[in-house]
PDB file of C-alpha atoms in Angstrom:
ATOM      1  CA  UNK A 295       0.166   0.080   0.124  1.00 44.00           C
ATOM      2  CA  UNK A 296       1.423   3.488  -1.083  1.00 54.00           C
ATOM      3  CA  UNK A 297      -1.396   5.536   0.073  1.00 82.00           C
ATOM      4  CA  UNK A 298      -3.345   5.180   3.078  1.00 92.00           C
ATOM      5  CA  UNK A 299      -7.020   4.934   2.260  1.00 98.00           C
ATOM      6  CA  UNK A 300      -9.450   7.326   3.577  1.00 98.00           C
ATOM      7  CA  UNK A 301     -11.653   6.172   6.296  1.00 98.00           C
ATOM      8  CA  UNK A 302     -15.297   7.458   6.147  1.00 98.00           C
ATOM      9  CA  UNK A 303     -17.230   6.880   9.470  1.00 98.00           C
ATOM     10  CA  UNK A 304     -20.395   5.169   8.179  1.00 98.00           C
ATOM     11  CA  UNK A 305     -23.198   7.043   9.989  1.00 98.00           C
ATOM     12  CA  UNK A 306     -20.733   8.517  12.352  1.00 98.00           C
ATOM     13  CA  UNK A 307     -18.626   6.205  14.488  1.00 98.00           C
ATOM     14  CA  UNK A 308     -21.600   3.821  14.546  1.00 98.00           C
ATOM     15  CA  UNK A 309     -20.094   0.931  16.211  1.00 98.00           C
ATOM     16  CA  UNK A 310     -19.916   2.517  19.702  1.00 98.00           C
ATOM     17  CA  UNK A 311     -22.783   5.217  19.070  1.00 98.00           C
ATOM     18  CA  UNK A 312     -26.058   5.655  18.022  1.00 98.00           C
ATOM     19  CA  UNK A 313     -25.970   6.070  14.203  1.00 98.00           C
ATOM     20  CA  UNK A 314     -26.232   9.803  12.785  1.00 98.00           C
ATOM     21  CA  UNK A 315     -26.092  11.354  16.203  1.00 98.00           C
ATOM     22  CA  UNK A 316     -23.941  14.177  17.602  1.00 98.00           C
ATOM     23  CA  UNK A 317     -22.418  11.357  19.819  1.00 98.00           C
ATOM     24  CA  UNK A 318     -21.321   9.530  16.799  1.00 98.00           C
ATOM     25  CA  UNK A 319     -19.934  12.428  14.718  1.00 98.00           C
ATOM     26  CA  UNK A 320     -17.849  13.373  17.898  1.00 98.00           C
ATOM     27  CA  UNK A 321     -16.839   9.669  18.070  1.00 98.00           C
ATOM     28  CA  UNK A 322     -15.867   9.748  14.508  1.00 98.00           C
ATOM     29  CA  UNK A 323     -13.521  12.661  14.998  1.00 98.00           C
ATOM     30  CA  UNK A 324     -12.045  11.228  17.917  1.00 98.00           C
ATOM     31  CA  UNK A 325     -11.300   7.920  16.171  1.00 98.00           C
ATOM     32  CA  UNK A 326      -9.380   9.926  13.506  1.00 97.00           C
ATOM     33  CA  UNK A 327     -11.837   9.298  10.710  1.00 98.00           C
ATOM     34  CA  UNK A 328     -11.344  11.529   7.402  1.00 98.00           C
ATOM     35  CA  UNK A 329     -14.937  12.051   6.919  1.00 98.00           C
ATOM     36  CA  UNK A 330     -18.120  11.642   8.207  1.00 99.00           C
ATOM     37  CA  UNK A 331     -21.119  10.150   6.589  1.00 99.00           C
ATOM     38  CA  UNK A 332     -24.515  11.324   7.101  1.00 98.00           C
ATOM     39  CA  UNK A 333     -27.670  10.520   5.517  1.00 98.00           C
ATOM     40  CA  UNK A 334     -30.138  13.274   4.254  1.00 98.00           C
ATOM     41  CA  UNK A 335     -33.828  13.444   4.116  1.00 98.00           C
ATOM     42  CA  UNK A 336     -36.379  16.037   3.906  1.00 98.00           C
ATOM     43  CA  UNK A 337     -39.394  16.943   6.301  1.00 98.00           C
ATOM     44  CA  UNK A 338     -42.884  17.924   4.926  1.00 98.00           C
ATOM     45  CA  UNK A 339     -42.124  21.516   5.582  1.00 98.00           C
ATOM     46  CA  UNK A 340     -38.758  21.209   3.385  1.00 97.00           C
ATOM     47  CA  UNK A 341     -36.175  21.055   6.156  1.00 98.00           C
ATOM     48  CA  UNK A 342     -33.159  18.805   5.905  1.00 98.00           C
ATOM     49  CA  UNK A 343     -32.695  16.211   8.581  1.00 98.00           C
ATOM     50  CA  UNK A 344     -30.283  13.478   9.080  1.00 98.00           C
ATOM     51  CA  UNK A 345     -31.562   9.997   9.194  1.00 98.00           C
ATOM     52  CA  UNK A 346     -31.029   6.688   7.080  1.00 98.00           C
ATOM     53  CA  UNK A 347     -34.455   5.128   7.510  1.00 98.00           C
ATOM     54  CA  UNK A 348     -37.555   7.025   6.008  1.00 98.00           C
ATOM     55  CA  UNK A 349     -38.889   6.609   9.500  1.00 98.00           C
ATOM     56  CA  UNK A 350     -37.765   6.610  13.147  1.00 98.00           C
ATOM     57  CA  UNK A 351     -39.098   3.060  14.186  1.00 98.00           C
ATOM     58  CA  UNK A 352     -35.526   1.582  14.513  1.00 97.00           C
ATOM     59  CA  UNK A 353     -33.767   4.307  16.111  1.00 97.00           C
ATOM     60  CA  UNK A 354     -36.364   5.756  18.251  1.00 97.00           C
ATOM     61  CA  UNK A 355     -39.101   3.340  18.542  1.00 97.00           C
ATOM     62  CA  UNK A 356     -41.362   5.828  16.775  1.00 95.00           C
ATOM     63  CA  UNK A 357     -43.101   5.001  13.388  1.00 95.00           C
ATOM     64  CA  UNK A 358     -43.311   8.820  12.446  1.00 95.00           C
ATOM     65  CA  UNK A 359     -42.309   9.017   8.895  1.00 97.00           C
ATOM     66  CA  UNK A 360     -39.968  11.914   8.120  1.00 98.00           C
ATOM     67  CA  UNK A 361     -41.136  12.988   4.841  1.00 98.00           C
ATOM     68  CA  UNK A 362     -44.954  13.224   6.313  1.00 98.00           C
ATOM     69  CA  UNK A 363     -43.860  15.227   9.491  1.00 98.00           C
ATOM     70  CA  UNK A 364     -42.877  18.585  10.155  1.00 98.00           C
ATOM     71  CA  UNK A 365     -39.432  19.578  11.389  1.00 98.00           C
ATOM     72  CA  UNK A 366     -40.860  20.658  14.688  1.00 97.00           C
ATOM     73  CA  UNK A 367     -42.447  17.489  15.292  1.00 97.00           C
ATOM     74  CA  UNK A 368     -39.601  15.291  14.160  1.00 97.00           C
ATOM     75  CA  UNK A 369     -37.250  17.337  16.773  1.00 96.00           C
ATOM     76  CA  UNK A 370     -39.586  16.397  19.605  1.00 96.00           C
ATOM     77  CA  UNK A 371     -38.544  12.607  18.867  1.00 97.00           C
ATOM     78  CA  UNK A 372     -35.338  11.918  20.849  1.00 97.00           C
ATOM     79  CA  UNK A 373     -32.935   9.079  21.154  1.00 96.00           C
ATOM     80  CA  UNK A 374     -30.164   8.898  23.767  1.00 92.00           C
ATOM     81  CA  UNK A 375     -30.849  12.435  24.690  1.00 93.00           C
ATOM     82  CA  UNK A 376     -30.706  13.930  21.311  1.00 96.00           C
ATOM     83  CA  UNK A 377     -33.019  14.315  18.192  1.00 97.00           C
ATOM     84  CA  UNK A 378     -33.558  11.110  16.603  1.00 98.00           C
ATOM     85  CA  UNK A 379     -33.205  12.846  13.290  1.00 98.00           C
ATOM     86  CA  UNK A 380     -30.879  16.007  13.744  1.00 98.00           C
ATOM     87  CA  UNK A 381     -31.192  18.947  11.617  1.00 98.00           C
ATOM     88  CA  UNK A 382     -28.608  19.424   9.043  1.00 98.00           C
ATOM     89  CA  UNK A 383     -27.861  22.822  10.906  1.00 98.00           C
ATOM     90  CA  UNK A 384     -26.972  20.861  14.090  1.00 98.00           C
ATOM     91  CA  UNK A 385     -24.559  18.689  11.968  1.00 98.00           C
ATOM     92  CA  UNK A 386     -22.780  21.820  10.827  1.00 98.00           C
ATOM     93  CA  UNK A 387     -22.625  23.195  14.278  1.00 98.00           C
ATOM     94  CA  UNK A 388     -21.138  20.120  15.825  1.00 98.00           C
ATOM     95  CA  UNK A 389     -18.716  19.087  13.047  1.00 98.00           C
ATOM     96  CA  UNK A 390     -15.610  21.543  12.869  1.00 98.00           C
ATOM     97  CA  UNK A 391     -15.138  23.069   9.698  1.00 98.00           C
ATOM     98  CA  UNK A 392     -11.873  21.212   8.942  1.00 97.00           C
ATOM     99  CA  UNK A 393     -13.651  17.915   9.199  1.00 98.00           C
ATOM    100  CA  UNK A 394     -14.850  16.597   5.773  1.00 98.00           C
ATOM    101  CA  UNK A 395     -18.323  15.446   5.456  1.00 99.00           C
ATOM    102  CA  UNK A 396     -20.037  12.749   3.039  1.00 99.00           C
ATOM    103  CA  UNK A 397     -23.961  13.237   2.302  1.00 99.00           C
ATOM    104  CA  UNK A 398     -25.638   9.861   1.349  1.00 98.00           C
ATOM    105  CA  UNK A 399     -28.662  11.604  -0.197  1.00 98.00           C
ATOM    106  CA  UNK A 400     -31.698   9.618   0.333  1.00 98.00           C
ATOM    107  CA  UNK A 401     -34.168  11.894  -1.490  1.00 98.00           C
ATOM    108  CA  UNK A 402     -32.978  12.890  -4.767  1.00 98.00           C
ATOM    109  CA  UNK A 403     -36.012  14.760  -5.985  1.00 97.00           C
ATOM    110  CA  UNK A 404     -35.165  18.322  -7.657  1.00 97.00           C
ATOM    111  CA  UNK A 405     -36.452  20.193  -4.737  1.00 97.00           C
ATOM    112  CA  UNK A 406     -34.468  18.238  -2.115  1.00 98.00           C
ATOM    113  CA  UNK A 407     -31.265  18.576  -4.137  1.00 98.00           C
ATOM    114  CA  UNK A 408     -31.716  22.304  -4.545  1.00 98.00           C
ATOM    115  CA  UNK A 409     -32.111  22.593  -0.775  1.00 98.00           C
ATOM    116  CA  UNK A 410     -28.963  20.508   0.067  1.00 98.00           C
ATOM    117  CA  UNK A 411     -26.837  22.380  -2.598  1.00 98.00           C
ATOM    118  CA  UNK A 412     -28.058  25.681  -1.339  1.00 98.00           C
ATOM    119  CA  UNK A 413     -27.244  24.808   2.428  1.00 98.00           C
ATOM    120  CA  UNK A 414     -23.995  23.353   1.541  1.00 98.00           C
ATOM    121  CA  UNK A 415     -22.854  26.330  -0.483  1.00 98.00           C
ATOM    122  CA  UNK A 416     -24.015  28.779   2.378  1.00 98.00           C
ATOM    123  CA  UNK A 417     -21.614  26.901   4.738  1.00 97.00           C
ATOM    124  CA  UNK A 418     -18.497  28.071   2.761  1.00 97.00           C
ATOM    125  CA  UNK A 419     -17.195  24.590   3.541  1.00 97.00           C
ATOM    126  CA  UNK A 420     -15.046  23.059   0.723  1.00 96.00           C
ATOM    127  CA  UNK A 421     -14.784  19.831   2.271  1.00 98.00           C
ATOM    128  CA  UNK A 422     -18.223  18.475   1.890  1.00 98.00           C
ATOM    129  CA  UNK A 423     -18.896  15.539  -0.779  1.00 98.00           C
ATOM    130  CA  UNK A 424     -22.503  14.844  -2.027  1.00 99.00           C
ATOM    131  CA  UNK A 425     -23.121  11.228  -2.544  1.00 99.00           C
ATOM    132  CA  UNK A 426     -25.643  10.476  -5.333  1.00 98.00           C
ATOM    133  CA  UNK A 427     -27.310   7.404  -6.697  1.00 98.00           C
ATOM    134  CA  UNK A 428     -28.189   8.245 -10.239  1.00 98.00           C
ATOM    135  CA  UNK A 429     -26.316  10.158 -12.973  1.00 98.00           C
ATOM    136  CA  UNK A 430     -29.061  12.332 -13.694  1.00 98.00           C
ATOM    137  CA  UNK A 431     -28.833  13.928 -10.142  1.00 98.00           C
ATOM    138  CA  UNK A 432     -25.136  14.451 -10.823  1.00 98.00           C
ATOM    139  CA  UNK A 433     -26.189  16.718 -13.678  1.00 98.00           C
ATOM    140  CA  UNK A 434     -28.822  18.319 -11.695  1.00 98.00           C
ATOM    141  CA  UNK A 435     -26.492  19.471  -8.782  1.00 98.00           C
ATOM    142  CA  UNK A 436     -23.803  20.549 -11.240  1.00 98.00           C
ATOM    143  CA  UNK A 437     -26.703  22.820 -12.650  1.00 98.00           C
ATOM    144  CA  UNK A 438     -27.452  24.167  -9.591  1.00 98.00           C
ATOM    145  CA  UNK A 439     -23.803  25.277  -9.273  1.00 97.00           C
ATOM    146  CA  UNK A 440     -22.456  22.579  -7.242  1.00 98.00           C
ATOM    147  CA  UNK A 441     -18.621  22.290  -8.189  1.00 97.00           C
ATOM    148  CA  UNK A 442     -17.659  20.243  -5.241  1.00 98.00           C
ATOM    149  CA  UNK A 443     -16.830  16.724  -4.967  1.00 98.00           C
ATOM    150  CA  UNK A 444     -19.587  13.970  -5.966  1.00 98.00           C
ATOM    151  CA  UNK A 445     -19.539  10.419  -4.944  1.00 98.00           C
ATOM    152  CA  UNK A 446     -21.281   7.964  -7.060  1.00 98.00           C
ATOM    153  CA  UNK A 447     -23.354   5.658  -4.756  1.00 98.00           C
ATOM    154  CA  UNK A 448     -24.870   4.347  -8.213  1.00 98.00           C
ATOM    155  CA  UNK A 449     -27.814   1.895  -8.234  1.00 97.00           C
ATOM    156  CA  UNK A 450     -27.102   1.039 -11.840  1.00 97.00           C
ATOM    157  CA  UNK A 451     -23.358   0.035 -11.928  1.00 95.00           C
ATOM    158  CA  UNK A 452     -23.657   0.121 -15.730  1.00 96.00           C
ATOM    159  CA  UNK A 453     -23.459   3.934 -15.126  1.00 97.00           C
ATOM    160  CA  UNK A 454     -19.827   4.063 -13.962  1.00 96.00           C
ATOM    161  CA  UNK A 455     -18.324   5.285 -17.201  1.00 95.00           C
ATOM    162  CA  UNK A 456     -21.056   7.995 -17.668  1.00 97.00           C
ATOM    163  CA  UNK A 457     -20.612   9.001 -14.183  1.00 98.00           C
ATOM    164  CA  UNK A 458     -16.952   9.936 -14.519  1.00 97.00           C
ATOM    165  CA  UNK A 459     -17.407  11.426 -17.892  1.00 97.00           C
ATOM    166  CA  UNK A 460     -20.196  13.697 -16.665  1.00 96.00           C
ATOM    167  CA  UNK A 461     -18.123  15.077 -13.886  1.00 96.00           C
ATOM    168  CA  UNK A 462     -18.263  12.637 -10.953  1.00 98.00           C
ATOM    169  CA  UNK A 463     -15.349  12.621  -8.336  1.00 98.00           C
ATOM    170  CA  UNK A 464     -15.238   9.268  -6.894  1.00 98.00           C
ATOM    171  CA  UNK A 465     -17.247   5.897  -7.256  1.00 98.00           C
ATOM    172  CA  UNK A 466     -18.445   3.715  -4.428  1.00 98.00           C
ATOM    173  CA  UNK A 467     -18.460  -0.124  -4.677  1.00 98.00           C
ATOM    174  CA  UNK A 468     -20.059  -2.476  -2.386  1.00 97.00           C
ATOM    175  CA  UNK A 469     -17.524  -4.968  -0.816  1.00 97.00           C
ATOM    176  CA  UNK A 470     -18.956  -7.977  -2.425  1.00 96.00           C
ATOM    177  CA  UNK A 471     -18.929  -6.196  -5.947  1.00 96.00           C
ATOM    178  CA  UNK A 472     -15.257  -5.560  -5.667  1.00 97.00           C
ATOM    179  CA  UNK A 473     -14.325  -8.714  -4.246  1.00 97.00           C
ATOM    180  CA  UNK A 474     -16.347 -10.731  -6.850  1.00 95.00           C
ATOM    181  CA  UNK A 475     -14.550  -9.249  -9.695  1.00 91.00           C
ATOM    182  CA  UNK A 476     -11.601  -7.183  -8.616  1.00 96.00           C
ATOM    183  CA  UNK A 477     -10.588  -6.334 -12.009  1.00 96.00           C
ATOM    184  CA  UNK A 478     -13.495  -3.655 -11.932  1.00 94.00           C
ATOM    185  CA  UNK A 479     -11.669  -1.930  -9.263  1.00 96.00           C
ATOM    186  CA  UNK A 480      -8.383  -2.298 -10.877  1.00 96.00           C
ATOM    187  CA  UNK A 481      -9.563  -0.689 -13.998  1.00 96.00           C
ATOM    188  CA  UNK A 482     -10.652   2.415 -12.095  1.00 97.00           C
ATOM    189  CA  UNK A 483      -7.176   2.536 -10.310  1.00 96.00           C
ATOM    190  CA  UNK A 484      -5.395   2.321 -13.531  1.00 96.00           C
ATOM    191  CA  UNK A 485      -7.264   5.403 -14.777  1.00 96.00           C
ATOM    192  CA  UNK A 486      -6.829   7.262 -11.665  1.00 96.00           C
ATOM    193  CA  UNK A 487     -10.520   7.053 -10.546  1.00 97.00           C
ATOM    194  CA  UNK A 488     -10.932   7.016  -6.881  1.00 98.00           C
ATOM    195  CA  UNK A 489     -13.101   4.088  -5.519  1.00 98.00           C
ATOM    196  CA  UNK A 490     -14.531   4.113  -2.193  1.00 98.00           C
ATOM    197  CA  UNK A 491     -15.623   0.605  -0.826  1.00 98.00           C
ATOM    198  CA  UNK A 492     -18.637   0.338   1.625  1.00 98.00           C
ATOM    199  CA  UNK A 493     -17.727  -2.702   3.726  1.00 98.00           C
ATOM    200  CA  UNK A 494     -20.174  -5.405   4.790  1.00 98.00           C
ATOM    201  CA  UNK A 495     -23.567  -6.238   3.087  1.00 90.00           C
ATOM    202  CA  UNK A 496     -25.844  -9.102   2.932  1.00 88.00           C
ATOM    203  CA  UNK A 497     -23.443 -11.240   0.677  1.00 92.00           C
ATOM    204  CA  UNK A 498     -20.864 -11.014   3.262  1.00 93.00           C
ATOM    205  CA  UNK A 499     -22.786 -12.145   6.043  1.00 94.00           C
ATOM    206  CA  UNK A 500     -21.991  -8.687   7.959  1.00 97.00           C
ATOM    207  CA  UNK A 501     -23.983  -5.820   8.513  1.00 97.00           C
ATOM    208  CA  UNK A 502     -23.450  -2.878   6.172  1.00 98.00           C
ATOM    209  CA  UNK A 503     -20.235  -1.078   7.673  1.00 98.00           C
ATOM    210  CA  UNK A 504     -18.758  -3.858   9.696  1.00 98.00           C
ATOM    211  CA  UNK A 505     -15.522  -4.759   8.070  1.00 98.00           C
ATOM    212  CA  UNK A 506     -13.386  -7.855   8.063  1.00 98.00           C
ATOM    213  CA  UNK A 507      -9.861  -7.366   8.486  1.00 98.00           C
ATOM    214  CA  UNK A 508      -8.565  -9.844   5.469  1.00 97.00           C
ATOM    215  CA  UNK A 509     -10.982  -8.273   2.909  1.00 97.00           C
ATOM    216  CA  UNK A 510     -10.257  -4.741   3.789  1.00 98.00           C
ATOM    217  CA  UNK A 511      -6.496  -5.196   3.653  1.00 97.00           C
ATOM    218  CA  UNK A 512      -6.881  -6.913   0.288  1.00 97.00           C
ATOM    219  CA  UNK A 513      -8.831  -4.292  -1.170  1.00 97.00           C
ATOM    220  CA  UNK A 514      -6.749  -1.586   0.025  1.00 97.00           C
ATOM    221  CA  UNK A 515      -3.638  -3.329  -1.595  1.00 96.00           C
ATOM    222  CA  UNK A 516      -5.637  -3.313  -4.894  1.00 96.00           C
ATOM    223  CA  UNK A 517      -5.824   0.516  -4.587  1.00 97.00           C
ATOM    224  CA  UNK A 518      -9.133   1.495  -3.062  1.00 98.00           C
ATOM    225  CA  UNK A 519      -9.048   4.879  -2.108  1.00 98.00           C
ATOM    226  CA  UNK A 520     -11.240   4.845   0.949  1.00 98.00           C
ATOM    227  CA  UNK A 521     -13.677   2.667   3.130  1.00 98.00           C
ATOM    228  CA  UNK A 522     -16.994   3.481   4.681  1.00 98.00           C
ATOM    229  CA  UNK A 523     -16.872   1.698   7.911  1.00 98.00           C
ATOM    230  CA  UNK A 524     -18.687   1.975  11.330  1.00 98.00           C
ATOM    231  CA  UNK A 525     -15.385   1.549  13.479  1.00 98.00           C
ATOM    232  CA  UNK A 526     -12.832   3.951  12.092  1.00 98.00           C
ATOM    233  CA  UNK A 527     -10.460   3.491  15.024  1.00 98.00           C
ATOM    234  CA  UNK A 528     -10.260  -0.233  14.393  1.00 98.00           C
ATOM    235  CA  UNK A 529      -9.645   0.162  10.708  1.00 98.00           C
ATOM    236  CA  UNK A 530      -7.112   2.809  11.294  1.00 97.00           C
ATOM    237  CA  UNK A 531      -5.290   0.637  13.498  1.00 97.00           C
ATOM    238  CA  UNK A 532      -5.340  -2.289  10.841  1.00 97.00           C
ATOM    239  CA  UNK A 533      -4.354  -0.281   7.956  1.00 96.00           C
ATOM    240  CA  UNK A 534      -1.398   1.140   9.954  1.00 92.00           C
ATOM    241  CA  UNK A 535      -0.322  -2.400  10.692  1.00 89.00           C
ATOM    242  CA  UNK A 536      -0.859  -3.560   7.315  1.00 80.00           C
ATOM    243  CA  UNK A 537       1.282  -0.670   5.996  1.00 74.00           C
ATOM    244  CA  UNK A 538       4.203  -2.036   8.281  1.00 64.00           C
ATOM    245  CA  UNK A 539       3.905  -5.467   7.465  1.00 62.00           C
TER     246      UNK A 539
END
């Protein structure tokens, strides 16, 4: 390994703290993560909140649907002493400006993308990455004036070439996808295209974000540029050990 891959704290340091919470963001910073990943959704009154799921059943035991609830109502639903779906403004307030953030955009409607681009540009931060699932969404945020980094969380992996051709910055691959045919990763590495790996998935038998030491080191050796992981501290120690081996 010549360059140490980036470690992206998946929903924050979510091994040890509730995902997408201020505690998870602080834990990621303390663990030395390079980026914090946060999932964005839109409330019924067009406010951006941080939540992976479309409702709060899993994280707070409340079936309230984010897209059907007002921001004020959502902020009254708490978990572990904090809003179960924190406001985007809370993320920006809690995470220092020198810490990079990756948004996994769950709502890619034109209105939602416009809100996120506007809010992101307003911060003046240059270290934000917008993660998008569709190439058309990449075109849309560029048209809205977003010239920052965009990660391709592509649903259709046949769009990989189009994504980079149309101005994408880095591509996400699922761990099992990269392991099944590593030449796909190698092809991008040869072309200088950064590839970030989300570890764990159904095929691996591990939850998303839960790493396996051997697989992570193998993919790092193939040239993966980053890893989305739940435990950035453990992965950092592993990569440092691997670099010395």
